[in-house]
Protein backbone atom coordinates (compact mmCIF):
# COMPACT_ATOMS: atom_id res chain seq x y z
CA UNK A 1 -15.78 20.39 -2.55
CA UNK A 2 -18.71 22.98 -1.00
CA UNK A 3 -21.13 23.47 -3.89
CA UNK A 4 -20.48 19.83 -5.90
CA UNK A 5 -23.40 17.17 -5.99
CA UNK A 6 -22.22 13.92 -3.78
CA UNK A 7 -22.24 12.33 -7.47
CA UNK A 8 -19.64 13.99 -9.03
CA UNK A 9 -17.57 13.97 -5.67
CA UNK A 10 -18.38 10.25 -6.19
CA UNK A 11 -16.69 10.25 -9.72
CA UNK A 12 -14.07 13.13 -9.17
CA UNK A 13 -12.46 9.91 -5.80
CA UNK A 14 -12.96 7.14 -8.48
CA UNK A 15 -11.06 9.12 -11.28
CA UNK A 16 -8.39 10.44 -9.16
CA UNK A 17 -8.29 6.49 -8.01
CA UNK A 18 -8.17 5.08 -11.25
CA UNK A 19 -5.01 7.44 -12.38
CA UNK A 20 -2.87 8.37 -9.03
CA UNK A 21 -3.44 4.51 -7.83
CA UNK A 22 -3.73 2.87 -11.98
CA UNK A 23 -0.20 4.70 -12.24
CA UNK A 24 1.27 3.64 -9.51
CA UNK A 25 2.93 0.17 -10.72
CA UNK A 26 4.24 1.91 -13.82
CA UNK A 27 5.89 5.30 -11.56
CA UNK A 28 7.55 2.51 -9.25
CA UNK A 29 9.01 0.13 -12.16
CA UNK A 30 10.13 3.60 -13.68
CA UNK A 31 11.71 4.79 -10.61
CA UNK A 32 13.36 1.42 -9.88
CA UNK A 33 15.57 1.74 -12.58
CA UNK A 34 17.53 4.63 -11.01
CA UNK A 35 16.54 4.39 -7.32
CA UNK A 36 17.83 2.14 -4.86
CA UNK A 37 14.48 0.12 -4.53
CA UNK A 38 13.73 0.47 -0.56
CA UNK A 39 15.53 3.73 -0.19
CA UNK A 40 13.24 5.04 -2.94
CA UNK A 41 10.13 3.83 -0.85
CA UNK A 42 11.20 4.96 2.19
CA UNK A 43 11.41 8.38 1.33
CA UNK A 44 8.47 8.16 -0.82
CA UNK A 45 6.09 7.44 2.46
CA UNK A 46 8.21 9.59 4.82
CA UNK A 47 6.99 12.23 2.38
CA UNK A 48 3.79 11.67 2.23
CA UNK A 49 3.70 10.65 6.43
CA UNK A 50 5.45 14.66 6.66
CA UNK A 51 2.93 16.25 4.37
CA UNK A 52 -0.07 14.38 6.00
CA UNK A 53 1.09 15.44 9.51
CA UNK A 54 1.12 19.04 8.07
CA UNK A 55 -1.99 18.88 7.04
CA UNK A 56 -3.64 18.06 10.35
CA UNK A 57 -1.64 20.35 12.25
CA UNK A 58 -2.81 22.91 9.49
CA UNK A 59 -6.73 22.28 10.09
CA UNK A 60 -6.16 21.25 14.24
CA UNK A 61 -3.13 22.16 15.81
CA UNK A 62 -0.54 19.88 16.83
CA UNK A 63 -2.54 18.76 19.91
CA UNK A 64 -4.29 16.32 17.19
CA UNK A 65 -1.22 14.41 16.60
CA UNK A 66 -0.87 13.38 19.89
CA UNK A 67 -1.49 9.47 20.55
CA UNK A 68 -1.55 6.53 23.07
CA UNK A 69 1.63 4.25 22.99
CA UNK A 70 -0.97 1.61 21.80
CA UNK A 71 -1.77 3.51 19.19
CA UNK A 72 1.35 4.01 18.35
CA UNK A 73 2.57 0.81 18.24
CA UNK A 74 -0.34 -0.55 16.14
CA UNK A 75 0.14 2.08 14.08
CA UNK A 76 4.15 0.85 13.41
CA UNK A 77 2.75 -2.48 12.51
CA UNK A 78 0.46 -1.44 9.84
CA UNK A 79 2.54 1.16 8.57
CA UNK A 80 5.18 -1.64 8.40
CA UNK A 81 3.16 -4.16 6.54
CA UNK A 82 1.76 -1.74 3.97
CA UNK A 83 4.94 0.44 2.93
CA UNK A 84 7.01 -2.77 3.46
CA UNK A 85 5.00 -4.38 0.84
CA UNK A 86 5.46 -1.57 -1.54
CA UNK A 87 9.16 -1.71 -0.80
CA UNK A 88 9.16 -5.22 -2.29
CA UNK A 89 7.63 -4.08 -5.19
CA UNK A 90 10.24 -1.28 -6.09
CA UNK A 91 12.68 -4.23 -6.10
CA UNK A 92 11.05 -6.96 -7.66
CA UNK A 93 9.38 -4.90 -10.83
CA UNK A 94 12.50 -4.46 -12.21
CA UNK A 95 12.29 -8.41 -12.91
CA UNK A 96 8.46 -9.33 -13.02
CA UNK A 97 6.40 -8.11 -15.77
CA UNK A 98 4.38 -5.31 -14.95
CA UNK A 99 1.18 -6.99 -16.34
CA UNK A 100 2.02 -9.67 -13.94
CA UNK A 101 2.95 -7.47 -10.94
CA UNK A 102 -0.71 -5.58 -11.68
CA UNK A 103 -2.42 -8.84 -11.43
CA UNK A 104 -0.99 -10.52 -8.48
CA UNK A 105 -1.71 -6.79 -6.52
CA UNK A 106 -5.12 -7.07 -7.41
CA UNK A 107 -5.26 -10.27 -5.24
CA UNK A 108 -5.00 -8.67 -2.57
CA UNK A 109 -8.73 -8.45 -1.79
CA UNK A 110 -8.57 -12.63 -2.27
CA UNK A 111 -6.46 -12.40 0.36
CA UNK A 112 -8.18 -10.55 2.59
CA UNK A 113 -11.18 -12.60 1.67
CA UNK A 114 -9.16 -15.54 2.98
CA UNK A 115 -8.11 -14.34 5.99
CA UNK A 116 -11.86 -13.29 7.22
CA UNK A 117 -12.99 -16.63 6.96
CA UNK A 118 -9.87 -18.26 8.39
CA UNK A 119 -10.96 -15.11 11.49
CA UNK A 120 -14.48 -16.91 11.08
CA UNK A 121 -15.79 -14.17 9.47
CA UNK A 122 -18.76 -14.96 6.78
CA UNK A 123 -18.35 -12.30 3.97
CA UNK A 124 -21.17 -11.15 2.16
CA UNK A 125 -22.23 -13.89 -0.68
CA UNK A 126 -23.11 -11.61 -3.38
CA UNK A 127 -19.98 -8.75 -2.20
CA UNK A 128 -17.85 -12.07 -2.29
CA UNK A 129 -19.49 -13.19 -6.19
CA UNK A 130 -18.61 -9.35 -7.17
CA UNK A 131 -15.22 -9.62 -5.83
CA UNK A 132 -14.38 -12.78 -7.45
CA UNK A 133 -15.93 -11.18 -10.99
CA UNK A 134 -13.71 -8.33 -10.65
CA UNK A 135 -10.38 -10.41 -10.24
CA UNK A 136 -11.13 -11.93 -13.23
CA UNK A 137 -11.85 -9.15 -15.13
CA UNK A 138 -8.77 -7.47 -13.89
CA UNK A 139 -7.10 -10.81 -15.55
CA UNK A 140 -8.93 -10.26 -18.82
CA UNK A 141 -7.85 -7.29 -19.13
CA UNK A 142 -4.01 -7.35 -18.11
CA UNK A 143 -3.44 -10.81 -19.75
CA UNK A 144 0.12 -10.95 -18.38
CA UNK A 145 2.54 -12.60 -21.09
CA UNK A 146 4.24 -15.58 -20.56
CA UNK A 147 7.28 -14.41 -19.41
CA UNK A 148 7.13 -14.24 -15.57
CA UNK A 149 10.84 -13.26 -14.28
CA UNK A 150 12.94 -15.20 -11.74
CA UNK A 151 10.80 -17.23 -9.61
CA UNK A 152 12.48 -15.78 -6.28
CA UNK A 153 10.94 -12.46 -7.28
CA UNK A 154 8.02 -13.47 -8.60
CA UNK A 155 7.45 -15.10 -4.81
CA UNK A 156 8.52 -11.88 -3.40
CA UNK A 157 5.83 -9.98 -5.26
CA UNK A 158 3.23 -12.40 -3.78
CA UNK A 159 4.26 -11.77 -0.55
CA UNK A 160 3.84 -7.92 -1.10
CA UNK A 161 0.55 -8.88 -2.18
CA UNK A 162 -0.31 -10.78 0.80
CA UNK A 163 1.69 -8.23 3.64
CA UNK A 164 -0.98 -5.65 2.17
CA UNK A 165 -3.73 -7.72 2.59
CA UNK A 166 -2.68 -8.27 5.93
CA UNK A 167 -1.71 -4.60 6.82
CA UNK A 168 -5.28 -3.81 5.42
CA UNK A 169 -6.87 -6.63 7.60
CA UNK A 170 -5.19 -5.73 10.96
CA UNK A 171 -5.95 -2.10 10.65
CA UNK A 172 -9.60 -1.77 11.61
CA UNK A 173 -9.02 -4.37 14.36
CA UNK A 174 -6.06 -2.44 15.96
CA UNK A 175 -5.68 0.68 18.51
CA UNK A 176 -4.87 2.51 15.88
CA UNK A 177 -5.95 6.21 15.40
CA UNK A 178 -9.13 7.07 15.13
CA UNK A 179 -8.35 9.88 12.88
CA UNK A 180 -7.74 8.24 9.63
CA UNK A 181 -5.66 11.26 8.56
CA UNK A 182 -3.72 10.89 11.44
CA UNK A 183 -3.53 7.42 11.67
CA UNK A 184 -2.34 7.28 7.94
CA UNK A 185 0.32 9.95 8.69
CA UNK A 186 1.91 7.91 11.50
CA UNK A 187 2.06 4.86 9.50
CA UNK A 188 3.55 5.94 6.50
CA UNK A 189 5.85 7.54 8.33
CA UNK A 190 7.07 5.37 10.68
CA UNK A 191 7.13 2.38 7.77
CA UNK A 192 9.24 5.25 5.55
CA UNK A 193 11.89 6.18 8.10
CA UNK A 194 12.34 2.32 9.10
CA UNK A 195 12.64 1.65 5.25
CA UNK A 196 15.23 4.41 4.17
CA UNK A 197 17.21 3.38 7.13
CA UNK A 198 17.19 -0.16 5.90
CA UNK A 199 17.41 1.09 2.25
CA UNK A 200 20.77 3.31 3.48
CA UNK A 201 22.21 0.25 5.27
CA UNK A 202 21.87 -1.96 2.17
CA UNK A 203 23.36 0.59 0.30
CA UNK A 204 26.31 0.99 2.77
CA UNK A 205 27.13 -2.68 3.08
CA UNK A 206 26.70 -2.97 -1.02
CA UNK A 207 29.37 -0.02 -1.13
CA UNK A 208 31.78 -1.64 1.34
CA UNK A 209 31.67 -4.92 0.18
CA UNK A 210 31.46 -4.40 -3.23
CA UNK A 211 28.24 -6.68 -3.06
């Protein structure tokens, strides 16, 4: 964006945040109702984990995708734990409220908050006040109904809630790429093949045994 005040770069990320990533919850409870929940995820993030990897190899050559086995691997966890917890979500939206849904995935940063002090980590008081502020505006302004689906789901969108917050943790403490393009390429793509293959398998066993 040669040419654009670091302002309006500012505003252009937070607007393209607030609609691609505000969206998001509504595209997936959409696409739930005709795709098989972790198939549709899987190829989702192998997607994006193809396009990403074409975009480096665009601007460096291919040379830039190449990584340590520890890199790698850390990489496979994250990329796990993040895509894995948006898998959940694909299945369980189709039962929990999307108000609901909204609110529990804006825990996440509680979460995280939680697991720096159980790493002994002191957060900042006044990021920590802010933080705290925001979750309950966020619950002020979704004010979820009282309907709240099953309770099985409703458990299983927590724990998407909490596998981001611990994808998100892990990932600045891990070997993973140092290229944040890169490193987001491998892990969406690694967590969307090992999804659609899971998502396939499901489908395979539900079509054999009539299940």
């Amino acid at each position: 964006m040669t040419g654009v005040s670091h302002r309006a770069q500012v505003w252009v990320a937070l607007w393209t945040v607030y609609i691609v990533w505000g969206s998001t919850y509504l595209g997936i409870e959409l696409a739930g109702e005709t795709i098989p929940g972790v198939f549709g995820a899987g190829v989702r993030f192998t997607i994006v984990g193809l396009i990403m990897f074409g975009i480096v190899v665009w601007r460096r050559g291919s040379q830039a995708l190449r990584i340590g086995r520890a890199e790698l691997a850390s990489a496979a966890l994250v990329g796990l734990l993040l895509p894995g917890a948006n898998a959940i979500l694909f299945v369980t939206e189709q039962h929990v409220p999307i108000g609901l849904t909204s609110l529990i995935i804006a825990s996440v940063p509680l979460w995280m908050l939680m697991l720096r002090l159980a790493a002994g980590e002191r957060p900042d008081r006044v990021a920590t006040l802010g933080l705290l502020v925001g979750f309950a505006g966020i619950a002020v302004l979704v004010r979820p109904g009282g309907g709240s689906g099953p309770l099985g789901y409703l458990l299983l969108t927590v724990l998407a809630a909490v596998a981001w917050a611990v994808g998100s943790f892990l990932s600045p403490r891990l070997a993973v790429p140092k290229d944040a393009l890169v490193a987001s390429g491998y892990e969406t793509f690694i967590g969307g093949v090992v999804l659609a293959v899971i998502g396939l398998a499901a489908g395979f066993f539900s079509a054999l045994f009539g299940v």
